[in-house]
Coordinates of C-alpha atoms and ligand atoms in Angstrom, one line a residue:
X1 CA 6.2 -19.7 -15.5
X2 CA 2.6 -19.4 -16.5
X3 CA 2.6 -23.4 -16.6
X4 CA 4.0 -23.2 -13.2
X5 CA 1.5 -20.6 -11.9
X6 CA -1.3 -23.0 -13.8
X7 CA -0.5 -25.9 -11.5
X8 CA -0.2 -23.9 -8.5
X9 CA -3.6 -22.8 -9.1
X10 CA -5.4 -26.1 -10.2
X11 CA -3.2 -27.8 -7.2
X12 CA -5.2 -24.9 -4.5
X13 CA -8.5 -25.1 -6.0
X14 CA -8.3 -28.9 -5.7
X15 CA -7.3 -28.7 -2.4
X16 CA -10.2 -26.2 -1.6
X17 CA -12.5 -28.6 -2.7
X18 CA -11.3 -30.6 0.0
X19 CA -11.3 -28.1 3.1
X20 CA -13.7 -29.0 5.6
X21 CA -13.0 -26.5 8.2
X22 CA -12.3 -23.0 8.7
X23 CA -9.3 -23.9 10.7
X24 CA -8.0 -25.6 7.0
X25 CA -9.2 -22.7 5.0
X26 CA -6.2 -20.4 7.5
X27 CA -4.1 -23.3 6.8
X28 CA -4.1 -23.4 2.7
X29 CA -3.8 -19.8 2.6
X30 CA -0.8 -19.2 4.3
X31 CA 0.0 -22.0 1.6
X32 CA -0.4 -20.2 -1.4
X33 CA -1.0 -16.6 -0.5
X34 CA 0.5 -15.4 2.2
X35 CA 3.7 -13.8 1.5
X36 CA 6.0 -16.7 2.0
X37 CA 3.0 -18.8 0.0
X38 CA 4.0 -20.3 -3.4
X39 CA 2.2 -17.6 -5.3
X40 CA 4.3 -15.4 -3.7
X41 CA 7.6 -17.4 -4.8
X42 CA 7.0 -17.0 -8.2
X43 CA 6.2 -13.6 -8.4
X44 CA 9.9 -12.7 -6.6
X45 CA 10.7 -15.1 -9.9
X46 CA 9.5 -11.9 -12.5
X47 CA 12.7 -10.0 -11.4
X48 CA 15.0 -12.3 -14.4
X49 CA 12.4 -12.0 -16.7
X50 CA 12.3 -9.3 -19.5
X51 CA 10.0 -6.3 -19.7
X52 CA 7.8 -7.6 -21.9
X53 CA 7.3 -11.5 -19.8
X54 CA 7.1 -9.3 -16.6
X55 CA 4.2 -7.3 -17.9
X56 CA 2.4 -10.7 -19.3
X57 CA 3.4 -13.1 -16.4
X58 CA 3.3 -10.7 -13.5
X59 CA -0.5 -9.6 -14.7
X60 CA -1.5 -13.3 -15.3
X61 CA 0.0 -14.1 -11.7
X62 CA -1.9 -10.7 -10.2
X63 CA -5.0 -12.5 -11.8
X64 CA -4.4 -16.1 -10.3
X65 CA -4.1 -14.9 -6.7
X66 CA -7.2 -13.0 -7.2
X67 CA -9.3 -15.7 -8.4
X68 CA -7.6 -17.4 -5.9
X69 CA -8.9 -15.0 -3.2
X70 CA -11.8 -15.3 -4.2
X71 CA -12.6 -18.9 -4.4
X72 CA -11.2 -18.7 -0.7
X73 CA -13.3 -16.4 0.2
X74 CA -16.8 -18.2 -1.0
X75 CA -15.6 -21.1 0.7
X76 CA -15.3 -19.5 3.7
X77 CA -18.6 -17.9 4.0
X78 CA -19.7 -21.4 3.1
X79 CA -17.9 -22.9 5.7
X80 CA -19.0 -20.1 7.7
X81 CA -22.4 -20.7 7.8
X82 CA -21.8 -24.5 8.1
X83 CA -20.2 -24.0 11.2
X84 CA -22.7 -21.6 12.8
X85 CA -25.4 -24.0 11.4
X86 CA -24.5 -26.5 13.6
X87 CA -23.1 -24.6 16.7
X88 CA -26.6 -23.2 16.4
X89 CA -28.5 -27.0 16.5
X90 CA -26.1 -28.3 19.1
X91 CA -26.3 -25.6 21.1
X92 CA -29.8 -24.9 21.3
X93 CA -31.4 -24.0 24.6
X94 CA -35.3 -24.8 24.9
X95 CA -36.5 -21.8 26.5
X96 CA -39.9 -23.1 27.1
X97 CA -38.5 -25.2 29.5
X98 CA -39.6 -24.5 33.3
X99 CA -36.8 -23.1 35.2
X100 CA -35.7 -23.7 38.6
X101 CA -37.7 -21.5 41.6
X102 CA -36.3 -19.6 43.9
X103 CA -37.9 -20.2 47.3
X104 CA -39.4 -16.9 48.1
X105 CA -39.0 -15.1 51.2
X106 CA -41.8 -14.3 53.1
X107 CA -42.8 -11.2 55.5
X108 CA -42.2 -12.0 59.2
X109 CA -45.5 -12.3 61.4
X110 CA -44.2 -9.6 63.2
X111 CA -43.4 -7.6 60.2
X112 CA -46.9 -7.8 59.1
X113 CA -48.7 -7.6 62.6
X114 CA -46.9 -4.3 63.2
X115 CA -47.7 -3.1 59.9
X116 CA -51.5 -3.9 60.2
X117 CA -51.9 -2.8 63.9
X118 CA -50.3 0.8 62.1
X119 CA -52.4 1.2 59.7
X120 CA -55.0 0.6 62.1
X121 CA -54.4 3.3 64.6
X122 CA -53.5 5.8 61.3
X123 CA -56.8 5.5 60.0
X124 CA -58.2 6.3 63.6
X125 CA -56.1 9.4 63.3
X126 CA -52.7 8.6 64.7
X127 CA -49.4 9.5 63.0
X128 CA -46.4 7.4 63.2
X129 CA -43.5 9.6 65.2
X130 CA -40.2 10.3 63.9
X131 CA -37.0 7.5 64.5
X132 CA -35.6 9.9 66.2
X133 CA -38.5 10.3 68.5
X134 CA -38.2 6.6 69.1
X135 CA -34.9 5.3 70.1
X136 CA -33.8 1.9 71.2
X137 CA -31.2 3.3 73.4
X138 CA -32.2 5.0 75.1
X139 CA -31.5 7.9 78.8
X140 CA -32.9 6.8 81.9
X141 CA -33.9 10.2 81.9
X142 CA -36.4 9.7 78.5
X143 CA -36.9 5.6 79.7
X144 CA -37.9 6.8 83.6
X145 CA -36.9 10.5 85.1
X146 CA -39.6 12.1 82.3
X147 CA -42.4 9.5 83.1
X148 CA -42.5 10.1 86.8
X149 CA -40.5 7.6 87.8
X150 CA -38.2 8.9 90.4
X151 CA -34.9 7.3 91.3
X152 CA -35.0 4.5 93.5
X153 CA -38.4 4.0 93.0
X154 CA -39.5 0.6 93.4
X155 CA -41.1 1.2 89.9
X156 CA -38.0 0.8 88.0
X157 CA -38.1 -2.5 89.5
X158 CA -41.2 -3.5 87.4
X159 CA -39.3 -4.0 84.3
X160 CA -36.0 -5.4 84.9
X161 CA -33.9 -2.7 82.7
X162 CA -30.7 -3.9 80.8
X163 CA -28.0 -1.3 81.7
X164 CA -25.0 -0.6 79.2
X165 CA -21.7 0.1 79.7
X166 CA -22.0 3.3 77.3
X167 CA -22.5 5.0 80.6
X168 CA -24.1 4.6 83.9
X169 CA -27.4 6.2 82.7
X170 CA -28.2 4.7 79.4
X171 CA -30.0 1.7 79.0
X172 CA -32.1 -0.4 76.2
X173 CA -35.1 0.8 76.5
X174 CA -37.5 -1.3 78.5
X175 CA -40.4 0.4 77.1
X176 CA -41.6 3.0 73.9
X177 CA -42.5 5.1 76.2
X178 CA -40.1 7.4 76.0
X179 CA -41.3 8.6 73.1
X180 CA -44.0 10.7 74.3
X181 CA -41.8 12.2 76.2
X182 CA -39.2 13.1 72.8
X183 CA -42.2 13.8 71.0
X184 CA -44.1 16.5 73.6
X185 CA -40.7 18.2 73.2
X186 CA -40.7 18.6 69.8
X187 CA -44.9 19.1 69.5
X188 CA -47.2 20.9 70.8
X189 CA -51.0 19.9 71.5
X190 CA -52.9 18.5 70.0
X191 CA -50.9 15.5 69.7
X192 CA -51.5 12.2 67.7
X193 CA -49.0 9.9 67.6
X194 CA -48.0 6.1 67.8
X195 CA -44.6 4.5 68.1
X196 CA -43.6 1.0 67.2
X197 CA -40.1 -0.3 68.5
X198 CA -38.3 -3.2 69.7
X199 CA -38.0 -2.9 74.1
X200 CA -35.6 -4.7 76.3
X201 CA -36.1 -6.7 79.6
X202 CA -34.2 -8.8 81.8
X203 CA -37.3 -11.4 81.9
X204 CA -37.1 -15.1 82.7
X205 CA -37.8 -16.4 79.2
X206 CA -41.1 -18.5 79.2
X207 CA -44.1 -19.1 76.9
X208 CA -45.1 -15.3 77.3
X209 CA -42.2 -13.6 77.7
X210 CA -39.2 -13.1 75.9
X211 CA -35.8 -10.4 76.7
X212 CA -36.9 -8.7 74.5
X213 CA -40.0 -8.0 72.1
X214 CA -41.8 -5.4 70.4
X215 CA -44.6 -2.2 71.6
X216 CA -46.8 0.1 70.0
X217 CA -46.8 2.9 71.9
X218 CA -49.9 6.1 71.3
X219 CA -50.1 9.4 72.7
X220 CA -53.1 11.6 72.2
X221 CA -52.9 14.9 73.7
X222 CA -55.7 17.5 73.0
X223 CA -58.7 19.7 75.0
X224 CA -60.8 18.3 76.6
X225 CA -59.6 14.2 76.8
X226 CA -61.5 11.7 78.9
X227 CA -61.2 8.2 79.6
X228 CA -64.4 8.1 77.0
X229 CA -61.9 8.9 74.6
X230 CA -58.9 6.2 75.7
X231 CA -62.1 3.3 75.6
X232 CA -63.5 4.4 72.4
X233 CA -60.3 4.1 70.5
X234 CA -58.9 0.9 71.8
X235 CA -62.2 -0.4 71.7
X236 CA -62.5 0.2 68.2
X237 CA -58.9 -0.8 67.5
X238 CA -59.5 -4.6 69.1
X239 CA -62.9 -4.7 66.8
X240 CA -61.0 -3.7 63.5
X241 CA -57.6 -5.8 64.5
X242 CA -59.6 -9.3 65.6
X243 CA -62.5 -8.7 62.6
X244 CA -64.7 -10.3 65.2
X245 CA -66.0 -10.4 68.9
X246 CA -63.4 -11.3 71.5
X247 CA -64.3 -11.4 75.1
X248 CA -61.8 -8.1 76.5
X249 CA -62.0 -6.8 80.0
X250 CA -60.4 -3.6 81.3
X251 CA -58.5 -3.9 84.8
X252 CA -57.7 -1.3 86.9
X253 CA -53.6 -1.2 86.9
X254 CA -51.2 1.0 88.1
X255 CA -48.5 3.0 85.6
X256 CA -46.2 5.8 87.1
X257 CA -47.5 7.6 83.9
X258 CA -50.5 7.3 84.1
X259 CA -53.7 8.3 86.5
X260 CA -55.9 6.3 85.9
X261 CA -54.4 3.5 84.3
X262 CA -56.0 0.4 83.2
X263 CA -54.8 -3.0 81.5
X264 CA -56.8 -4.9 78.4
X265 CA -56.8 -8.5 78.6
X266 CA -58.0 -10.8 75.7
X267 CA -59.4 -14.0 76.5
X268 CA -56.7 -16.7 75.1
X269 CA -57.1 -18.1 72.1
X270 CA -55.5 -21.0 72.8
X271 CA -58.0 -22.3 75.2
X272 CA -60.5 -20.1 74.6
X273 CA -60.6 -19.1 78.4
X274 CA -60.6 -22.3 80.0
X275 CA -57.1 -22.1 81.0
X276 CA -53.8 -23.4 79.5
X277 CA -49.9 -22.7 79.5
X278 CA -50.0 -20.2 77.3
X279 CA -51.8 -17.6 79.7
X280 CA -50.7 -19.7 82.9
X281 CA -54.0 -20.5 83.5
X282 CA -55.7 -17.6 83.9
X283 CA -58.0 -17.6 80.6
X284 CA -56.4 -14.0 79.5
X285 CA -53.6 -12.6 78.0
X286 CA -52.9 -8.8 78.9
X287 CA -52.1 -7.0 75.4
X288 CA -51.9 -3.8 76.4
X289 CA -51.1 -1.1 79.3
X290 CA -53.0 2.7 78.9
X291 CA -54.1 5.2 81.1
X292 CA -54.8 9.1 81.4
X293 CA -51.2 10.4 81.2
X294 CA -50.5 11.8 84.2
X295 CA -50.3 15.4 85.3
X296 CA -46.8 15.5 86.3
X297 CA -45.9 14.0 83.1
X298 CA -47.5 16.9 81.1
X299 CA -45.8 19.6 83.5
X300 CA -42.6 17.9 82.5
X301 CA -43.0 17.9 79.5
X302 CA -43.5 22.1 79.5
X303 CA -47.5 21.5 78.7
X304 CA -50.3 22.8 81.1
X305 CA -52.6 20.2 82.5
X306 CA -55.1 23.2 82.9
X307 CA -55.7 23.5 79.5
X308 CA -54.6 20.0 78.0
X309 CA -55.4 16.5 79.3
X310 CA -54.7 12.8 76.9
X311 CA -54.6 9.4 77.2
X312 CA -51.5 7.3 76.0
X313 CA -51.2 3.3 75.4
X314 CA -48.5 0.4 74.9
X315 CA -49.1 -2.6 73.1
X316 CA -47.4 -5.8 73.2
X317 CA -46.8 -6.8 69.6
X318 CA -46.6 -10.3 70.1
X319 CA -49.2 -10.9 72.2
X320 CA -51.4 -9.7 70.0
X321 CA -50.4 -12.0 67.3
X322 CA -50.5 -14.8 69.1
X323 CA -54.1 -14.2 70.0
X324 CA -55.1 -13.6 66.1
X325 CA -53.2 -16.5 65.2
X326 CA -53.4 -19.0 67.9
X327 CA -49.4 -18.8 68.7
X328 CA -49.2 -20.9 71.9
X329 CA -45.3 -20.0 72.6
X330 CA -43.7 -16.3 72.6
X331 CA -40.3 -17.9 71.5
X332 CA -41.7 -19.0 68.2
X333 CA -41.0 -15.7 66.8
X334 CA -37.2 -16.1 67.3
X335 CA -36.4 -19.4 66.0
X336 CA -36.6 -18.7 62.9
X337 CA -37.8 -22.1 62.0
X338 CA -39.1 -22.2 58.5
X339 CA -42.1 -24.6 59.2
X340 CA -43.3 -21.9 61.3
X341 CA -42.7 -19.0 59.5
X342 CA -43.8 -20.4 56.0
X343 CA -47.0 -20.7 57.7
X344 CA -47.7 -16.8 57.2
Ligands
DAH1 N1 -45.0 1.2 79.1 C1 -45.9 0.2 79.7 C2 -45.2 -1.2 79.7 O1 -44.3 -1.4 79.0 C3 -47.2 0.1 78.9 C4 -47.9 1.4 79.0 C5 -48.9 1.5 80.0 C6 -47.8 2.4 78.0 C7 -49.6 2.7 80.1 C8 -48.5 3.5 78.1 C9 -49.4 3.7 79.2 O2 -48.4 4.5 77.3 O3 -50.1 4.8 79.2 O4 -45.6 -2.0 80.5

């Protein structure tokens, strides 16, 4: 039995010479020593032996399998390492290799022109009102009843106001007005604030006009306001926002709201003045409507025009970006075409 267990053993370290693979190493141990192996076989042989051959053959097989074992088990760490070795060199990535960009998003025009024509009006003093002070949807009675513009007025006519079906009185807000009217609710003088938003109109689409498009709206309420006051600000504003001179001129307007009201035109930057599509021909666009707010509008609004007077203002977003940047056509804004918007 000894000679037997001999060759069994010679037989398995030969073939473990051989293995190549750690598949092959599973493979020759469940050969000889798992327990249906052949080392395994001969030990269920001891049983017919006497005491005396078990103690000598059955220690001498115990030692067999063990050396066994263990010549497995170098082999396998060698085989082991082998494999990773390799895995490691075929597999290699080169991490010093450039990787694919993204294309990066970039901020709307509009995005950016609100944000600077904020930050403007904030370091002149102006806080930016609450959402809630500034909704898109908006009453009649916040879009027109609070800003003295009676029913049926031919007014309401001036800006063609989208209606919804929510009910007969609520529209899409054709102008951020309202919000001086949410805001002298909630505040009393002296009052600071400015309003950006997105307004609605039912407006024959051109190269100046879109359904809809975006205001800045500014309420300053205090003592003692003067039209002094309403010039020196939006003055100042056009000098920060343009960097440099542009030929502006104050017309008288009209504005329900307002008494007196005025509107700021910029010469066009597209022609600079001599006359072109963009501004129909006149040599102006008109970026913004302001005025003394009315008395009524302050009554209204529970504060007394004896002791408080302001000015208030609505910019046009876009037209003001389209005079910094030379933008020739309103509806560029929408299209969302990338040669366009990479530019910014
Ligand atoms: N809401 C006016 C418009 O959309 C613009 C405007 C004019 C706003 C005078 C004002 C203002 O606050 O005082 O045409």
């Amino acid at each position: 039995m000894k000679v037997k267990l001999e060759e069994i053993y010679n037989s398995a370290v030969k073939e473990l010479e051989n293995v190549k693979s750690i598949e092959n190493i599973e493979e020759l141990k469940l050969k000889y020593l798992s327990r249906k192996g052949e080392l395994n076989s001969i030990k269920k042989g001891l049983k017919d032996l006497s005491d005396e051959d078990k103690r000598i053959v059955g220690a001498y097989a115990n030692e067999i399998s063990q050396k066994l074992e263990n010549a497995v088990s170098q082999k396998y760490d060698v085989l082991y390492a082998e494999e990773l070795n390799s895995k490691l060199k075929s597999e290699k990535i080169d991490i010093t290799l450039t990787g694919k960009s993204l294309p990066k998003g970039k901020i709307h025009p509009l995005t950016s022109t609100t944000k600077e024509i904020v930050s403007i009006l904030q370091s002149l003093g102006f806080s930016l009102v609450a959402d809630s002070d500034s909704p898109e949807i908006e009453t009649e009675y916040y879009n027109f009843d609070m800003l003295n513009v009676p029913k049926d007025h031919p007014a309401r006519d001036m800006q063609d106001t989208f209606y919804t079906n929510l009910a007969s009185n609520v529209v899409l807000r054709s102008q951020t007005s309202g919000a001086q009217i949410h805001v002298m609710e909630n505040q009393k003088p002296p009052i600071r604030v400015i309003a950006p938003g997105r307004v609605y109109r039912n407006e024959n689409i051109n190269a100046r006009k879109n359904n809809f498009f975006h205001q800045i709206e500014g309420l300053y309420v205090d003592k003692d306001i003067t039209l002094a006051d309403l010039k020196g600000v939006l003055n100042e504003f056009i000098r920060i926002y343009f960097g440099s001179a542009r030929p502006t001129r104050y017309r008288s307007s009209f504005f329900p709201f307002t008494e007196p009201s005025v509107e700021i035109d910029v010469q066009c930057a597209m022609c600079g003045g001599k006359g072109c599509r963009t501004c129909s021909n006149t040599g102006w666009l008109e970026v913004l409507g302001a005025g003394m707010v009315d008395v009524n509008v302050l009554k209204g609004a529970g504060i007394d025009p004896e002791i408080y007077s302001g000015f208030a203002f609505g910019m046009g977003v876009e037209r003001l970006a389209m005079l910094k940047y030379a933008i020739d056509d309103i509806r560029l804004f929408y299209n969302n075409d990338r040669r366009f918007l990479e530019q910014f």
